[in-house]
Coordinates of N, CA and C in Angstrom, one line a residue:
M30 N 235.2 323.2 93.8 CA 235.6 322.2 94.8 C 234.9 320.9 94.6
I31 N 233.7 320.9 94.1 CA 233.0 319.6 93.8 C 233.7 318.9 92.7
L32 N 234.0 319.6 91.7 CA 234.7 319.0 90.5 C 236.1 318.4 91.0
F33 N 236.8 319.2 91.8 CA 238.1 318.7 92.3 C 238.0 317.5 93.1
I34 N 237.1 317.4 94.0 CA 236.9 316.2 94.9 C 236.5 315.0 94.0
T35 N 235.6 315.3 93.1 CA 235.2 314.2 92.2 C 236.4 313.7 91.4
W36 N 237.2 314.6 90.8 CA 238.4 314.2 90.1 C 239.3 313.5 90.9
L37 N 239.5 313.8 92.2 CA 240.4 313.2 93.1 C 240.0 311.8 93.5
L38 N 238.7 311.6 93.8 CA 238.2 310.4 94.3 C 237.6 309.4 93.4
L39 N 236.7 309.9 92.4 CA 236.0 309.0 91.6 C 236.8 308.0 90.8
P40 N 237.8 308.4 90.1 CA 238.6 307.5 89.2 C 239.3 306.4 90.1
R41 N 239.6 306.8 91.3 CA 240.4 305.9 92.2 C 239.5 304.9 92.8
L42 N 238.2 305.1 92.9 CA 237.2 304.2 93.5 C 236.6 303.3 92.5
V43 N 236.1 303.8 91.4 CA 235.4 303.0 90.4 C 235.7 303.5 89.0
T44 N 235.5 302.7 88.0 CA 235.6 303.1 86.6 C 234.2 303.1 86.1
L45 N 233.7 304.2 85.6 CA 232.3 304.3 85.1 C 232.3 304.6 83.6
N46 N 231.4 304.1 82.9 CA 231.2 304.5 81.5 C 230.3 305.7 81.5
R47 N 229.9 306.2 80.3 CA 229.1 307.5 80.2 C 227.8 307.3 80.9
K48 N 227.1 306.3 80.7 CA 225.7 306.1 81.3 C 225.8 305.9 82.8
E49 N 226.8 305.2 83.3 CA 227.0 305.0 84.7 C 227.3 306.3 85.4
S50 N 228.2 307.1 84.7 CA 228.5 308.4 85.3 C 227.3 309.3 85.4
F51 N 226.5 309.3 84.4 CA 225.3 310.1 84.5 C 224.3 309.7 85.6
I52 N 224.2 308.4 85.7 CA 223.3 307.8 86.8 C 223.9 308.1 88.2
A53 N 225.2 308.1 88.3 CA 225.9 308.4 89.6 C 225.6 309.9 89.9
G54 N 225.7 310.8 88.9 CA 225.4 312.2 89.1 C 224.0 312.4 89.6
I55 N 223.0 311.7 89.0 CA 221.6 311.9 89.4 C 221.4 311.4 90.8
I56 N 222.0 310.3 91.1 CA 221.9 309.8 92.5 C 222.5 310.7 93.5
W57 N 223.7 311.3 93.2 CA 224.3 312.3 94.1 C 223.4 313.5 94.3
T58 N 222.8 313.9 93.2 CA 221.9 315.1 93.2 C 220.7 314.8 94.1
L59 N 220.1 313.7 93.9 CA 218.9 313.3 94.7 C 219.3 313.2 96.2
L60 N 220.4 312.6 96.5 CA 220.8 312.5 97.9 C 221.1 313.9 98.5
T61 N 221.7 314.8 97.7 CA 222.0 316.2 98.1 C 220.7 316.9 98.4
V62 N 219.7 316.8 97.5 CA 218.4 317.5 97.7 C 217.6 316.9 98.9
I63 N 217.6 315.6 99.0 CA 216.9 314.9 100.1 C 217.6 315.4 101.4
F64 N 218.9 315.4 101.5 CA 219.6 315.8 102.7 C 219.2 317.2 103.0
E65 N 219.3 318.1 102.0 CA 219.0 319.5 102.3 C 217.6 319.7 102.8
F66 N 216.6 319.1 102.2 CA 215.2 319.3 102.6 C 215.0 318.6 104.0
T67 N 215.6 317.4 104.2 CA 215.4 316.8 105.5 C 216.0 317.6 106.6
S68 N 217.2 318.0 106.4 CA 217.9 318.8 107.5 C 217.2 320.2 107.7
G69 N 216.7 320.8 106.6 CA 216.0 322.0 106.7 C 214.7 321.9 107.4
I70 N 213.9 320.9 107.1 CA 212.7 320.6 107.8 C 212.9 320.3 109.3
G71 N 214.0 319.5 109.5 CA 214.3 319.1 110.8 C 214.7 320.3 111.7
T72 N 215.3 321.3 111.2 CA 215.7 322.5 111.9 C 214.6 323.6 112.0
G73 N 213.5 323.3 111.3 CA 212.4 324.2 111.4 C 212.3 325.3 110.3
V74 N 213.1 325.1 109.2 CA 213.1 326.0 108.1 C 211.8 325.8 107.3
P75 N 211.0 326.9 107.0 CA 209.8 326.6 106.2 C 210.1 326.1 104.8
M76 N 209.2 325.3 104.3 CA 209.3 324.7 103.0 C 209.4 325.7 101.9
K77 N 208.7 326.8 102.1 CA 208.8 327.9 101.1 C 210.2 328.5 101.0
E78 N 210.9 328.6 102.1 CA 212.3 329.1 102.1 C 213.2 328.1 101.5
L79 N 213.0 326.8 101.7 CA 213.8 325.7 101.1 C 213.7 325.7 99.6
I80 N 212.5 325.9 99.1 CA 212.2 325.9 97.7 C 212.8 327.2 97.1
A81 N 212.7 328.3 97.8 CA 213.2 329.6 97.3 C 214.7 329.5 97.0
A82 N 215.4 328.6 97.7 CA 216.9 328.4 97.5 C 217.2 328.0 96.1
Y83 N 216.2 327.4 95.4 CA 216.5 326.9 94.0 C 216.1 327.9 92.9
N84 N 215.8 329.2 93.3 CA 215.4 330.2 92.3 C 216.6 331.1 92.1
P85 N 217.3 331.0 90.9 CA 218.5 331.8 90.7 C 218.1 333.3 90.4
L86 N 216.8 333.5 90.1 CA 216.4 334.9 89.8 C 216.4 335.8 91.1
S87 N 216.4 335.1 92.2 CA 216.4 335.8 93.5 C 217.9 336.1 94.0
G88 N 218.8 335.7 93.2 CA 220.2 335.9 93.5 C 220.8 334.7 94.2
N89 N 220.1 333.6 94.5 CA 220.6 332.5 95.2 C 221.2 331.5 94.1
L90 N 222.4 331.1 94.3 CA 223.1 330.3 93.3 C 223.2 328.8 93.7
W91 N 222.4 328.4 94.7 CA 222.5 327.0 95.1 C 222.2 326.0 94.0
I92 N 221.4 326.4 93.0 CA 221.1 325.6 91.9 C 222.4 325.2 91.1
L93 N 223.4 326.1 91.1 CA 224.6 325.8 90.4 C 225.4 324.7 91.2
V94 N 225.3 324.7 92.5 CA 225.9 323.6 93.2 C 225.3 322.3 92.9
V95 N 223.9 322.3 92.9 CA 223.2 321.1 92.5 C 223.5 320.6 91.1
L96 N 223.5 321.5 90.2 CA 223.9 321.1 88.8 C 225.3 320.6 88.7
T97 N 226.2 321.3 89.4 CA 227.6 320.8 89.3 C 227.7 319.4 89.9
T98 N 227.0 319.2 91.0 CA 227.0 317.8 91.6 C 226.4 316.8 90.6
M99 N 225.4 317.2 89.9 CA 224.8 316.2 88.9 C 225.7 315.9 87.8
F100 N 226.5 316.9 87.3 CA 227.3 316.6 86.1 C 228.7 316.3 86.4
A101 N 229.2 316.5 87.6 CA 230.6 316.2 88.0 C 231.1 314.9 87.6
P102 N 230.4 313.8 87.8 CA 230.9 312.5 87.4 C 231.1 312.3 85.9
T103 N 230.1 312.9 85.2 CA 230.2 312.8 83.7 C 231.4 313.6 83.2
I104 N 231.6 314.8 83.7 CA 232.6 315.7 83.3 C 234.0 315.1 83.6
I105 N 234.2 314.6 84.8 CA 235.4 314.0 85.2 C 235.7 312.7 84.4
S106 N 234.7 311.9 84.2 CA 234.8 310.7 83.4 C 235.3 311.0 82.0
R107 N 234.8 312.0 81.4 CA 235.2 312.4 80.0 C 236.6 312.9 80.0
I108 N 237.0 313.7 81.1 CA 238.3 314.3 81.1 C 239.3 313.2 81.3
N109 N 239.1 312.2 82.2 CA 240.0 311.1 82.4 C 240.1 310.2 81.2
K110 N 239.1 310.0 80.4 CA 239.2 309.2 79.2 C 240.0 309.9 78.1
R111 N 239.9 311.2 78.1 CA 240.7 311.9 77.2 C 242.2 311.8 77.4
Y112 N 242.6 311.6 78.6 CA 244.0 311.5 79.0 C 244.5 310.1 79.1
E113 N 243.7 309.1 78.8 CA 244.2 307.7 78.9 C 244.9 307.3 77.7

């Protein structure tokens, strides 16, 4: 879903080169993590539990969402340049 939304919106809003796409992905990732920790702490979730969400060995796959968010602009940028 993240890749689809990125494919749908990103090329229509801005044109990014490879470096800008990577920077956008890092910013999206940082904003996602900051939002998750802020909302988690705000609702009373212990910090230990928030950090445990990033451990794929425990069966939690949240890290895949974060990584997809980070690389989505770069992947979509490359796909769009291939079809230009």
